[in-house]
C-alpha positions as semicolon CSV with decimal commas, in nm:
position;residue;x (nm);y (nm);z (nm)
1;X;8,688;11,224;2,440
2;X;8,478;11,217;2,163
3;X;8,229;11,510;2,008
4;X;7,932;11,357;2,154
5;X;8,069;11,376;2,488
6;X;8,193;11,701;2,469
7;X;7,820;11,777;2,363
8;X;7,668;11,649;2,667
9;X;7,900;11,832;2,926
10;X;7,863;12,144;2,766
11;X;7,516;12,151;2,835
12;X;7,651;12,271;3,198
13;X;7,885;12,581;3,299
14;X;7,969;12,441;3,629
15;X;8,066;12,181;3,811
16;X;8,077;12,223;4,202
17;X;8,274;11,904;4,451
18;X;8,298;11,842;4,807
19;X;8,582;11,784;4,893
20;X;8,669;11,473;5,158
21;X;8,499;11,146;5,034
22;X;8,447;11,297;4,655
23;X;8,784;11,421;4,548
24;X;9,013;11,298;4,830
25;X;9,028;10,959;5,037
26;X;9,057;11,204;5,378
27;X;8,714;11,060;5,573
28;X;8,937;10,808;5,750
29;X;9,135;11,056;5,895
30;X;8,863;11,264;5,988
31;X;8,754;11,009;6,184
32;X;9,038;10,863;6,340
33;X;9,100;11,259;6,454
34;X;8,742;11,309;6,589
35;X;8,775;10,987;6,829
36;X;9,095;11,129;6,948
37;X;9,002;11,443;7,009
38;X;8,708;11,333;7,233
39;X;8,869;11,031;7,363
40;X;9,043;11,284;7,690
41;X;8,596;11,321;7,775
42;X;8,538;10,977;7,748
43;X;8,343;10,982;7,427
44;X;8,380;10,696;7,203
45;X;8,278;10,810;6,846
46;X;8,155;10,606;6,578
47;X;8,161;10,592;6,197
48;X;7,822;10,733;6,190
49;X;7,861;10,994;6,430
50;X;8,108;11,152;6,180
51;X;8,000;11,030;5,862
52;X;7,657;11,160;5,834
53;X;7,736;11,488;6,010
54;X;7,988;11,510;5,696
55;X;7,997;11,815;5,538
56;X;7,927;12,053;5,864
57;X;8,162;12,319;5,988
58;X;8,378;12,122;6,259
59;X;8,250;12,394;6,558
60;X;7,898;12,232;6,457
61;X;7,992;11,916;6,424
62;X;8,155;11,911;6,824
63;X;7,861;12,038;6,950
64;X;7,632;11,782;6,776
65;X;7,796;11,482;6,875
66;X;7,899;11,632;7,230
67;X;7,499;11,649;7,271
68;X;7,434;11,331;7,097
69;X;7,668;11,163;7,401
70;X;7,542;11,332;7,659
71;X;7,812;11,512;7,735
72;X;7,762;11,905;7,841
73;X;8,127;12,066;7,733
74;X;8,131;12,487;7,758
75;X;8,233;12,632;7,465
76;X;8,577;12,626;7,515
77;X;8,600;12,322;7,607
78;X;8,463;12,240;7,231
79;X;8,711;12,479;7,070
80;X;8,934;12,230;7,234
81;X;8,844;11,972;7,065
82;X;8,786;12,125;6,730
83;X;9,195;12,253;6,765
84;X;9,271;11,920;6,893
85;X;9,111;11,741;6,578
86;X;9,239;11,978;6,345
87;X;9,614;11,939;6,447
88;X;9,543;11,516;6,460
89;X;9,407;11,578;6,138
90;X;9,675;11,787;5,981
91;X;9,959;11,490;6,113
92;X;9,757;11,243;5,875
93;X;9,731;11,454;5,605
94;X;10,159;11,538;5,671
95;X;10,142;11,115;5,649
96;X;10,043;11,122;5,289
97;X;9,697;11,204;5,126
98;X;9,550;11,013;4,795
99;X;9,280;11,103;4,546
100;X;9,056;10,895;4,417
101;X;9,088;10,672;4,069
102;X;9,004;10,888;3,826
103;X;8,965;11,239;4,035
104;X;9,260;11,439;3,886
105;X;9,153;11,290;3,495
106;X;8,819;11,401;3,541
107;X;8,871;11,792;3,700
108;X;9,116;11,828;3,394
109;X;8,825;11,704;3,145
110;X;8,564;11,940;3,225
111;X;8,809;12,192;3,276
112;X;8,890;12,115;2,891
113;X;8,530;12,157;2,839
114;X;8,505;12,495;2,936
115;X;8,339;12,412;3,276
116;X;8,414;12,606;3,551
117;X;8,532;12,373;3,873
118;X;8,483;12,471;4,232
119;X;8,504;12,266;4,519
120;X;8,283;12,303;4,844
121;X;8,372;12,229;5,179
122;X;8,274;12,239;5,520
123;X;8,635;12,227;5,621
124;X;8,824;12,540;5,728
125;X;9,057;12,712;5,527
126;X;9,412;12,599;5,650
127;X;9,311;12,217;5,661
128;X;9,160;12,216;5,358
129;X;9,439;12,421;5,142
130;X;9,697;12,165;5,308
131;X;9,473;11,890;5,234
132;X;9,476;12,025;4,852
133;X;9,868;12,070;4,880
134;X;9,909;11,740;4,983
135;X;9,687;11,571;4,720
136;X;9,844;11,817;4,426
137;X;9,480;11,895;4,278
138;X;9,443;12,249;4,400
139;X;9,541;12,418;4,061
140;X;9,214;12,224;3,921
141;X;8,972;12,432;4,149
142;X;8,842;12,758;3,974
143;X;8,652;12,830;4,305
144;X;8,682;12,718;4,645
145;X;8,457;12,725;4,931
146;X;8,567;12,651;5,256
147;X;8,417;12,690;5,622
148;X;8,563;13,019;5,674
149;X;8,383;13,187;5,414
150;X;8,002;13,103;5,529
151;X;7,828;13,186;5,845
152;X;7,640;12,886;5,785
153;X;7,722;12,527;5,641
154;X;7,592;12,220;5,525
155;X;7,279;12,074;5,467
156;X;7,234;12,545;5,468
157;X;7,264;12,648;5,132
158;X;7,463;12,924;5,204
159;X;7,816;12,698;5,086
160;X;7,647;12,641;4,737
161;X;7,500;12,957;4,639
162;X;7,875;13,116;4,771
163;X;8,010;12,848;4,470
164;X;7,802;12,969;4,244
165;X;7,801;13,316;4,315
166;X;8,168;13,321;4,305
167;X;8,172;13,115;3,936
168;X;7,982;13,329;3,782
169;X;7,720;13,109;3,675
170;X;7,338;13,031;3,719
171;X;7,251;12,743;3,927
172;X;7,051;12,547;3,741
173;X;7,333;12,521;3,496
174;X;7,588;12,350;3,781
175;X;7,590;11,986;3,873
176;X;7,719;11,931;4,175
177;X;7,924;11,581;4,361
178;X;7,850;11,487;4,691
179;X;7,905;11,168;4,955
180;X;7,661;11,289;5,220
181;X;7,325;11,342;5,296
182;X;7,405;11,711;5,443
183;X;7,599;11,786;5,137
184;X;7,296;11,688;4,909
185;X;7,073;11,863;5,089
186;X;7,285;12,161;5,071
187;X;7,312;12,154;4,738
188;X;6,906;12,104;4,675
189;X;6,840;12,367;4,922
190;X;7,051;12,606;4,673
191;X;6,894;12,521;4,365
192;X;7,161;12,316;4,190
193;X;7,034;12,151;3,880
194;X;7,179;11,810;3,904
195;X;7,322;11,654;4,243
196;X;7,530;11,342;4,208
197;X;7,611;11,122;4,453
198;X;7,905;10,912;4,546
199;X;7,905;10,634;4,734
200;X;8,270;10,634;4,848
201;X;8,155;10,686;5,224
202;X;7,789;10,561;5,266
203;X;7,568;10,351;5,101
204;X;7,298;10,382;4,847
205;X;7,046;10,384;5,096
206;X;7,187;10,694;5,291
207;X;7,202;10,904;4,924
208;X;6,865;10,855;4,805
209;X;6,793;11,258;4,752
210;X;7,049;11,260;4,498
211;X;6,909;11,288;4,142
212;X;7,160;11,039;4,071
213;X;7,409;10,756;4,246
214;X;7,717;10,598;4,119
215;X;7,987;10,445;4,268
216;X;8,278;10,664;4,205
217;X;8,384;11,027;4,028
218;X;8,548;10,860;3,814
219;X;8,196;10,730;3,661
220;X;8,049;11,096;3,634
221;X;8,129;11,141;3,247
222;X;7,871;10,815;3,157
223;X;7,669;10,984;3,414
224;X;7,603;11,293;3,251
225;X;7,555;11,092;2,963
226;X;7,260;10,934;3,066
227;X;7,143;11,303;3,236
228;X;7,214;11,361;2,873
229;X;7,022;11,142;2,677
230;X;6,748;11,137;2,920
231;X;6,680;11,535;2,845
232;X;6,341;11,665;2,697
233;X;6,384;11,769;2,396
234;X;6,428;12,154;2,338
């Protein structure tokens, strides 16, 4: 990387990730372990069901498309299905799990920057630290943020100002990678300087409260560039 570069990424102390769809190609699974997990209630779940609700704590996430369907479950009946997603889940991730071009490279870049990394997730705790395992990029995170550790997830701020709170850092000086509209809005709600989206899982068209969209992390450093350039002048 060249001084110029090195410039430009400077200019922030943080940088804060979701995890599935931005740093890990896990939505598929996700998906593929919500339809089975609802399949035994006769609830066929689509792409959309799961992939705009993206970012929410899975308890959430049952309930909401359990309602969306029609279908009236008691609460244990939806712990049910949360278990039985997470252990469908967790035999994918045992199947292999893959990052995305250019994920790893990038992490290790800011981190040689003197940016702090922390990664955001609406995931619990055990999925998401075998999820890490399995993709070998744990050691990259400074900070992580799981479902466990909020009362309240995404679009809530609450997962974003935990980040930040936790890195040490103001939030106007984080930028922060996202796929999904709840994530974004999370992030905005919290008072994140810069929100980048991906479009890994959703289209342009679903990402437009970004303050920026490209198509992969992997295309963040020109991005900051042009957040860069762009600047008014001090």
């Amino acid at each position: 990387m060249d001084e110029h570069c090195s410039v430009f990424i400077s200019w922030y102390r943080a940088a804060l990730f979701d995890m599935d769809g931005v740093v890990t190609d896990t939505m598929p699974l996700h998906l593929k372990a919500w339809q089975e997990a609802f399949k035994p209630h006769g609830v066929e779940v689509a792409k959309m069901d799961v992939y705009l609700r993206e970012g929410m704590q899975s308890p959430v996430m049952a309930r909401e498309i359990a309602r969306e369907k029609g279908l009236l479950l008691s609460e244990p009946d939806l712990e049910q299905i949360v278990d039985a997603k997470e252990r469908i889940f967790g035999r994918g991730v045992d199947a292999g799990v893959c990052t995305f071009d250019g994920a790893a490279a990038t992490l290790q870049m800011l981190r040689n920057n003197g940016l702090k990394t922390a990664l955001v997730t609406g995931s619990r705790a055990s999925p998401a630290k075998k999820v890490l395992e399995a993709a070998g990029v744990g050691r990259l995170f400074d900070v992580i943020v799981t479902g466990d550790d909020t009362t309240r997830g995404k679009p809530d701020p609450d997962p974003y100002r935990k980040a930040i709170e936790k890195a040490g850092v103001n939030r106007i000086d984080c930028v922060v990678i996202e796929n999904a509209p709840l994530g974004i809005r999370s992030a905005k709600a919290a008072g994140v300087g810069y929100v980048i989206a991906v479009t890994t899982s959703l289209g342009k068209e679903y990402l437009q409260e970004a303050d920026d969209i490209v198509d992969s992390i992997a295309d963040l450093e020109q991005c900051l560039a042009r957040r860069f350039a762009a600047r008014p002048p001090l």
